[in-house]
Coordinates of C-alpha atoms and ligand atoms in Angstrom, one line a residue:
X1 CA 151.3 136.1 106.4
X2 CA 151.3 132.9 108.0
X3 CA 147.5 133.3 109.6
X4 CA 146.7 134.3 106.0
X5 CA 148.3 131.1 104.3
X6 CA 146.6 129.0 106.9
X7 CA 142.9 130.7 106.4
X8 CA 143.8 129.9 102.6
X9 CA 145.3 126.5 103.2
X10 CA 141.9 125.9 105.3
X11 CA 139.7 127.2 102.4
X12 CA 141.3 125.0 100.0
X13 CA 140.9 122.1 102.4
X14 CA 136.9 122.6 103.2
X15 CA 136.6 123.2 99.4
X16 CA 138.0 119.7 98.9
X17 CA 136.2 118.2 101.6
X18 CA 132.7 119.8 100.2
X19 CA 133.6 118.5 96.8
X20 CA 134.2 115.2 97.9
X21 CA 130.7 115.1 99.7
X22 CA 128.8 116.3 96.4
X23 CA 131.2 113.7 94.6
X24 CA 130.1 110.8 96.4
X25 CA 126.3 112.1 96.7
X26 CA 126.1 112.3 93.2
X27 CA 127.8 109.0 92.2
X28 CA 126.1 106.8 95.1
X29 CA 122.9 108.2 96.3
X30 CA 121.3 110.8 93.7
X31 CA 119.5 107.1 92.1
X32 CA 117.2 107.0 94.7
X33 CA 116.9 110.3 96.9
X34 CA 116.7 113.7 96.3
X35 CA 117.4 116.7 98.7
X36 CA 114.1 118.3 98.6
X37 CA 112.7 117.3 95.7
X38 CA 110.4 114.7 96.7
X39 CA 110.7 111.1 97.2
X40 CA 112.1 108.7 94.7
X41 CA 112.9 105.2 95.5
X42 CA 113.9 106.1 99.0
X43 CA 113.1 109.0 101.7
X44 CA 113.3 113.0 100.6
X45 CA 117.0 113.7 102.7
X46 CA 116.0 117.1 102.8
X47 CA 116.9 117.7 106.8
X48 CA 117.6 114.5 108.1
X49 CA 120.4 115.6 109.8
X50 CA 118.0 117.4 112.1
X51 CA 115.8 114.3 112.5
X52 CA 118.6 111.8 112.8
X53 CA 121.9 111.8 114.7
X54 CA 125.2 111.7 113.3
X55 CA 125.9 108.4 114.4
X56 CA 122.8 106.8 113.1
X57 CA 123.4 108.5 110.1
X58 CA 126.6 107.3 109.5
X59 CA 125.9 103.5 110.7
X60 CA 122.7 103.5 108.4
X61 CA 124.9 105.0 105.2
X62 CA 127.6 102.5 105.7
X63 CA 125.2 99.4 106.2
X64 CA 121.8 100.2 106.5
X65 CA 120.9 96.2 106.8
X66 CA 123.3 96.0 109.7
X67 CA 121.3 98.7 111.5
X68 CA 118.1 97.3 110.8
X69 CA 119.2 93.6 112.0
X70 CA 120.2 94.9 115.1
X71 CA 116.9 95.8 115.9
X72 CA 117.1 99.6 115.8
X73 CA 113.2 101.0 116.0
X74 CA 113.9 104.3 113.7
X75 CA 116.0 101.8 111.1
X76 CA 113.0 99.1 111.0
X77 CA 110.5 101.8 110.9
X78 CA 111.8 103.2 107.7
X79 CA 112.6 100.3 106.2
X80 CA 108.9 98.9 106.7
X81 CA 107.5 101.9 105.5
X82 CA 109.7 101.5 102.3
X83 CA 108.0 97.9 101.6
X84 CA 111.4 96.4 102.9
X85 CA 113.6 97.6 99.8
X86 CA 117.2 97.3 101.0
X87 CA 119.3 100.7 100.6
X88 CA 122.6 99.4 99.4
X89 CA 125.6 99.4 101.2
X90 CA 128.3 101.8 101.0
X91 CA 131.9 101.1 101.4
X92 CA 133.0 104.8 102.8
X93 CA 135.3 105.6 105.4
X94 CA 134.1 107.7 108.4
X95 CA 135.9 110.5 106.8
X96 CA 133.8 110.0 103.2
X97 CA 130.6 109.4 104.9
X98 CA 130.6 112.5 107.2
X99 CA 131.3 114.4 104.0
X100 CA 128.1 113.0 102.3
X101 CA 126.1 114.1 105.4
X102 CA 127.9 117.5 105.2
X103 CA 127.1 117.8 101.7
X104 CA 122.8 116.9 102.3
X105 CA 123.2 119.3 105.2
X106 CA 124.3 122.3 103.2
X107 CA 122.0 121.3 100.4
X108 CA 119.5 121.6 102.8
X109 CA 119.7 125.0 104.1
X110 CA 120.1 125.8 100.6
X111 CA 123.7 126.4 100.6
X112 CA 125.3 123.2 98.6
X113 CA 127.2 123.6 95.9
X114 CA 124.9 123.7 92.9
X115 CA 125.9 120.7 91.4
X116 CA 122.6 118.7 93.2
X117 CA 121.2 116.7 89.9
X118 CA 118.1 114.8 91.3
X119 CA 114.6 114.4 89.9
X120 CA 114.2 115.5 86.3
X121 CA 110.6 114.5 85.9
X122 CA 110.2 114.9 82.4
X123 CA 113.1 113.1 80.9
X124 CA 110.8 111.2 78.7
X125 CA 108.7 114.1 77.4
X126 CA 110.5 114.1 74.1
X127 CA 110.8 110.2 74.1
X128 CA 108.6 108.4 70.9
X129 CA 107.5 104.9 70.0
X130 CA 110.9 104.3 68.4
X131 CA 112.6 105.0 71.7
X132 CA 110.6 102.4 72.9
X133 CA 111.0 99.8 70.2
X134 CA 114.8 100.4 70.7
X135 CA 114.5 99.9 74.1
X136 CA 112.7 96.7 74.0
X137 CA 115.4 95.3 71.5
X138 CA 118.2 96.1 73.8
X139 CA 116.3 94.6 77.0
X140 CA 115.8 91.6 75.2
X141 CA 119.6 91.6 73.5
X142 CA 118.3 91.6 70.0
X143 CA 120.1 94.6 69.5
X144 CA 123.4 94.6 71.2
X145 CA 124.6 97.1 74.0
X146 CA 127.0 99.8 72.5
X147 CA 129.7 98.8 75.3
X148 CA 129.1 95.5 75.0
X149 CA 127.4 94.7 78.3
X150 CA 124.8 92.1 79.2
X151 CA 121.0 92.0 78.1
X152 CA 119.0 93.3 80.7
X153 CA 116.8 90.1 80.3
X154 CA 119.7 87.6 81.3
X155 CA 118.7 88.7 84.6
X156 CA 115.5 90.2 84.5
X157 CA 111.8 89.5 83.1
X158 CA 108.9 91.9 82.4
X159 CA 105.3 91.2 81.2
X160 CA 105.6 91.7 77.5
X161 CA 104.1 89.4 75.5
X162 CA 106.3 90.3 72.3
X163 CA 109.3 89.8 74.3
X164 CA 111.1 86.2 75.5
X165 CA 112.1 88.2 78.5
X166 CA 113.0 85.4 81.0
X167 CA 115.8 86.3 83.2
X168 CA 115.1 85.1 86.6
X169 CA 118.2 85.9 88.5
X170 CA 116.8 88.9 89.8
X171 CA 113.5 91.1 89.9
X172 CA 110.8 91.4 87.6
X173 CA 110.9 95.0 86.8
X174 CA 107.4 95.7 85.1
X175 CA 106.0 97.5 88.3
X176 CA 109.5 99.4 88.6
X177 CA 108.9 102.3 87.0
X178 CA 105.7 103.1 88.6
X179 CA 107.4 102.5 92.0
X180 CA 110.6 104.8 91.3
X181 CA 109.6 107.1 88.3
X182 CA 111.5 107.9 85.0
X183 CA 114.5 109.5 87.1
X184 CA 114.7 106.8 89.5
X185 CA 115.1 103.5 86.8
X186 CA 117.1 106.0 84.7
X187 CA 119.7 106.3 87.8
X188 CA 119.3 102.7 88.6
X189 CA 120.9 102.1 85.1
X190 CA 123.6 104.3 84.6
X191 CA 125.1 103.6 88.3
X192 CA 123.2 100.2 89.3
X193 CA 123.7 100.3 93.3
X194 CA 123.1 96.1 93.4
X195 CA 126.4 94.2 93.5
X196 CA 125.0 91.7 90.8
X197 CA 124.1 94.6 88.5
X198 CA 127.0 96.9 89.2
X199 CA 129.5 94.2 88.3
X200 CA 127.8 93.3 85.2
X201 CA 128.3 96.8 83.9
X202 CA 131.4 98.4 85.6
X203 CA 133.2 98.1 82.4
X204 CA 130.8 98.4 79.8
X205 CA 128.6 101.2 80.9
X206 CA 125.4 101.5 79.4
X207 CA 125.2 105.0 77.2
X208 CA 122.9 108.0 77.5
X209 CA 120.9 107.2 74.6
X210 CA 120.3 103.6 75.8
X211 CA 119.4 104.3 79.0
X212 CA 116.8 106.9 77.8
X213 CA 115.4 104.3 75.6
X214 CA 115.7 101.3 78.0
X215 CA 113.8 103.7 80.7
X216 CA 110.9 104.5 77.7
X217 CA 110.5 100.8 77.2
X218 CA 110.3 100.0 81.2
X219 CA 107.7 103.0 81.5
X220 CA 105.4 101.3 78.3
X221 CA 105.7 98.1 79.7
X222 CA 104.5 99.4 83.0
X223 CA 101.5 101.1 81.4
X224 CA 100.7 98.3 79.1
X225 CA 100.7 95.9 82.2
X226 CA 97.8 98.1 84.0
X227 CA 96.3 98.4 80.4
X228 CA 95.7 94.9 80.6
X229 CA 94.5 94.1 83.8
X230 CA 91.6 96.7 83.3
X231 CA 90.9 94.9 79.7
X232 CA 90.9 91.9 81.7
X233 CA 88.6 93.2 83.9
X234 CA 86.3 94.8 81.5
X235 CA 86.1 91.2 79.9
X236 CA 85.4 89.9 83.5
X237 CA 82.0 92.6 83.7
X238 CA 81.0 91.8 80.2
X239 CA 80.7 87.9 81.1
X240 CA 79.4 88.6 84.2
X241 CA 76.8 90.7 82.4
X242 CA 75.8 87.9 79.6
X243 CA 75.6 85.5 82.8
X244 CA 73.2 87.6 84.4
X245 CA 71.0 88.2 81.2
X246 CA 71.1 84.6 80.9
X247 CA 69.8 83.7 83.8
X248 CA 66.7 86.3 83.8
X249 CA 65.9 84.5 80.5
X250 CA 66.0 81.0 82.4
X251 CA 64.1 82.3 84.9
X252 CA 61.5 84.2 82.8
X253 CA 61.4 80.6 80.7
X254 CA 60.6 78.3 83.7
X255 CA 57.9 80.4 85.2
X256 CA 56.4 81.8 82.0
X257 CA 54.6 78.1 81.1
X258 CA 53.0 78.2 84.3
X259 CA 51.4 81.9 84.2
X260 CA 50.3 81.0 80.6
X261 CA 47.3 78.5 81.4
X262 CA 46.1 80.6 84.4
X263 CA 45.4 83.3 81.8
X264 CA 43.6 80.9 79.0
X265 CA 41.3 80.1 82.0
X266 CA 40.7 83.8 82.8
Ligands
LIG1 C1 119.0 101.7 95.4 C2 118.4 102.8 96.3 C3 119.0 103.5 97.2 C4 120.4 104.3 97.2 C5 121.2 103.8 96.2 C6 120.9 104.9 98.4 N1 119.6 105.3 99.1 FE1 119.1 105.6 101.2 N2 117.4 104.9 101.3 C7 116.8 104.1 100.3 C8 115.7 103.4 100.9 C9 114.6 102.6 99.7 C10 115.3 103.6 102.3 C11 114.5 103.7 102.8 C12 114.8 102.7 103.7 C13 115.0 101.3 103.8 O1 114.2 100.9 103.0 O2 116.1 100.7 104.2 C14 116.8 105.1 102.2 C15 116.9 105.5 103.4 C16 117.8 106.3 103.7 C17 118.1 107.1 105.0 C18 116.7 107.2 106.1 C19 116.2 108.0 105.9 C20 115.3 108.3 107.2 O3 114.4 108.8 106.9 O4 115.8 108.1 108.2 C21 119.5 107.9 104.9 C22 120.0 108.8 105.8 C23 119.6 107.7 103.8 N3 119.1 106.6 103.0 C24 120.8 107.9 102.8 C25 121.5 107.3 101.8 C26 122.8 108.1 101.3 C27 123.8 109.0 101.8 C28 122.8 107.3 100.1 C29 124.3 107.4 99.1 C30 125.5 107.3 99.8 C31 121.9 106.2 99.8 N4 120.9 106.5 100.8 C32 121.8 105.6 99.1 C33 117.2 103.5 98.7 C34 118.5 104.3 98.8
LIG2 C1 123.9 90.3 86.5 C2 122.5 90.6 86.4 C3 121.6 91.8 85.9 C4 121.6 92.5 84.6 C5 122.5 91.8 83.7 C6 120.9 93.3 84.8 N1 120.8 93.9 86.1 FE1 119.3 95.1 86.8 N2 119.4 94.4 88.7 C7 119.7 93.3 89.1 C8 120.1 92.8 90.5 C9 120.4 91.9 91.3 C10 118.9 93.9 91.0 C11 118.5 94.0 92.7 C12 117.2 93.8 93.0 C13 116.9 92.5 92.6 O1 117.5 91.6 93.5 O2 116.6 91.4 92.1 C14 118.6 94.8 89.4 C15 117.6 96.0 89.8 C16 117.2 96.8 88.7 C17 116.1 97.4 89.0 C18 115.4 98.1 90.0 C19 114.5 97.3 90.0 C20 113.4 97.4 91.3 O3 112.1 97.6 90.6 O4 113.7 97.6 92.6 C21 116.3 98.0 87.9 C22 115.0 99.2 87.1 C23 116.8 97.3 86.7 N3 117.8 96.5 87.6 C24 117.3 97.5 85.1 C25 117.9 96.6 84.4 C26 118.1 97.0 83.0 C27 117.6 98.1 82.7 C28 118.9 96.3 82.9 C29 119.6 96.0 81.1 C30 120.2 97.4 80.7 C31 119.5 95.1 83.9 N4 118.8 95.7 85.1 C32 120.7 94.4 83.8 C33 121.0 92.4 88.3 C34 121.1 92.7 87.2

């Protein structure tokens, strides 16, 4: 009886432990990683426990920047590979960090709990121009966020001529959608891993519908900026064509009169 109770107790304990790992993972890591669904903002973490030692993983997850600054070759290499995009620090205990690592290990082996919600590649498949327009108004603050959070352009800028976005406290978001995809952008808006942005929204969460509108807007900003550069490229080609044509005309005009007399005398 006593052994049975111990076994049940251990089972419950291990379940609680498992859930903590999954919980922390879903709250803090899904914004940037998948386990087996490909690269997002950061690398796919599938089988990472086979590639890195446990001490290394614990140190990296708690404070990747500390490890990188200490000169650890593996950490520096992966940081360079991801264009020096810093992964945010995590204020976890050792037990919490190990629970997250254990969750990644179990999910890699296909035995993780089924709650892993990574990369939904076509969350914008139903998005319309109305979503984009609404996202633009939310971004610039012309329309207030439901829960009263600050407008994105308090800190961010985007290349959108129709918007007076001028935030310079944080990164320009024109290229973000291209770099991290819809799932990455949406996850960052939902649970921002950057201290300044976390503070701005922790008591004013952005609603699901607003996340979708803003993501659709950032996607369209990115696509329009690409179109603008290709338009200006076409324009440059046209100007080059006209210039070349004029050069040929001038060339002919200079040399034609010299040939004329010779034809007359012939
Ligand atoms: C804001 C995005 C972001 C968040 C949130 C994030 N990471 Fe990362 N992670 C990265 C990036 C980017 C890299 C690549 C290394 C670098 O740039 O420093 C990385 C690298 C890693 C690596 C090293 C992978 C390798 O190939 O060695 C591990 C392990 C990791 N992350 C685990 C986690 C865990 C666990 C969490 C949640 C507690 C988490 N990350 C949250 C962006 C993020
Ligand atoms: C209080 C300032 C602040 C506000 C307001 C804010 N952010 Fe951020 N955001 C940041 C900071 C800081 C970063 C980290 C990157 C950096 O250092 O510039 C960031 C990063 C991001 C990134 C990742 C960018 C990339 O390419 O790496 C996205 C996407 C983003 N924010 C979207 C938004 C959206 C959408 C809103 C409006 C709902 C918003 N942010 C509001 C401060 C803010």
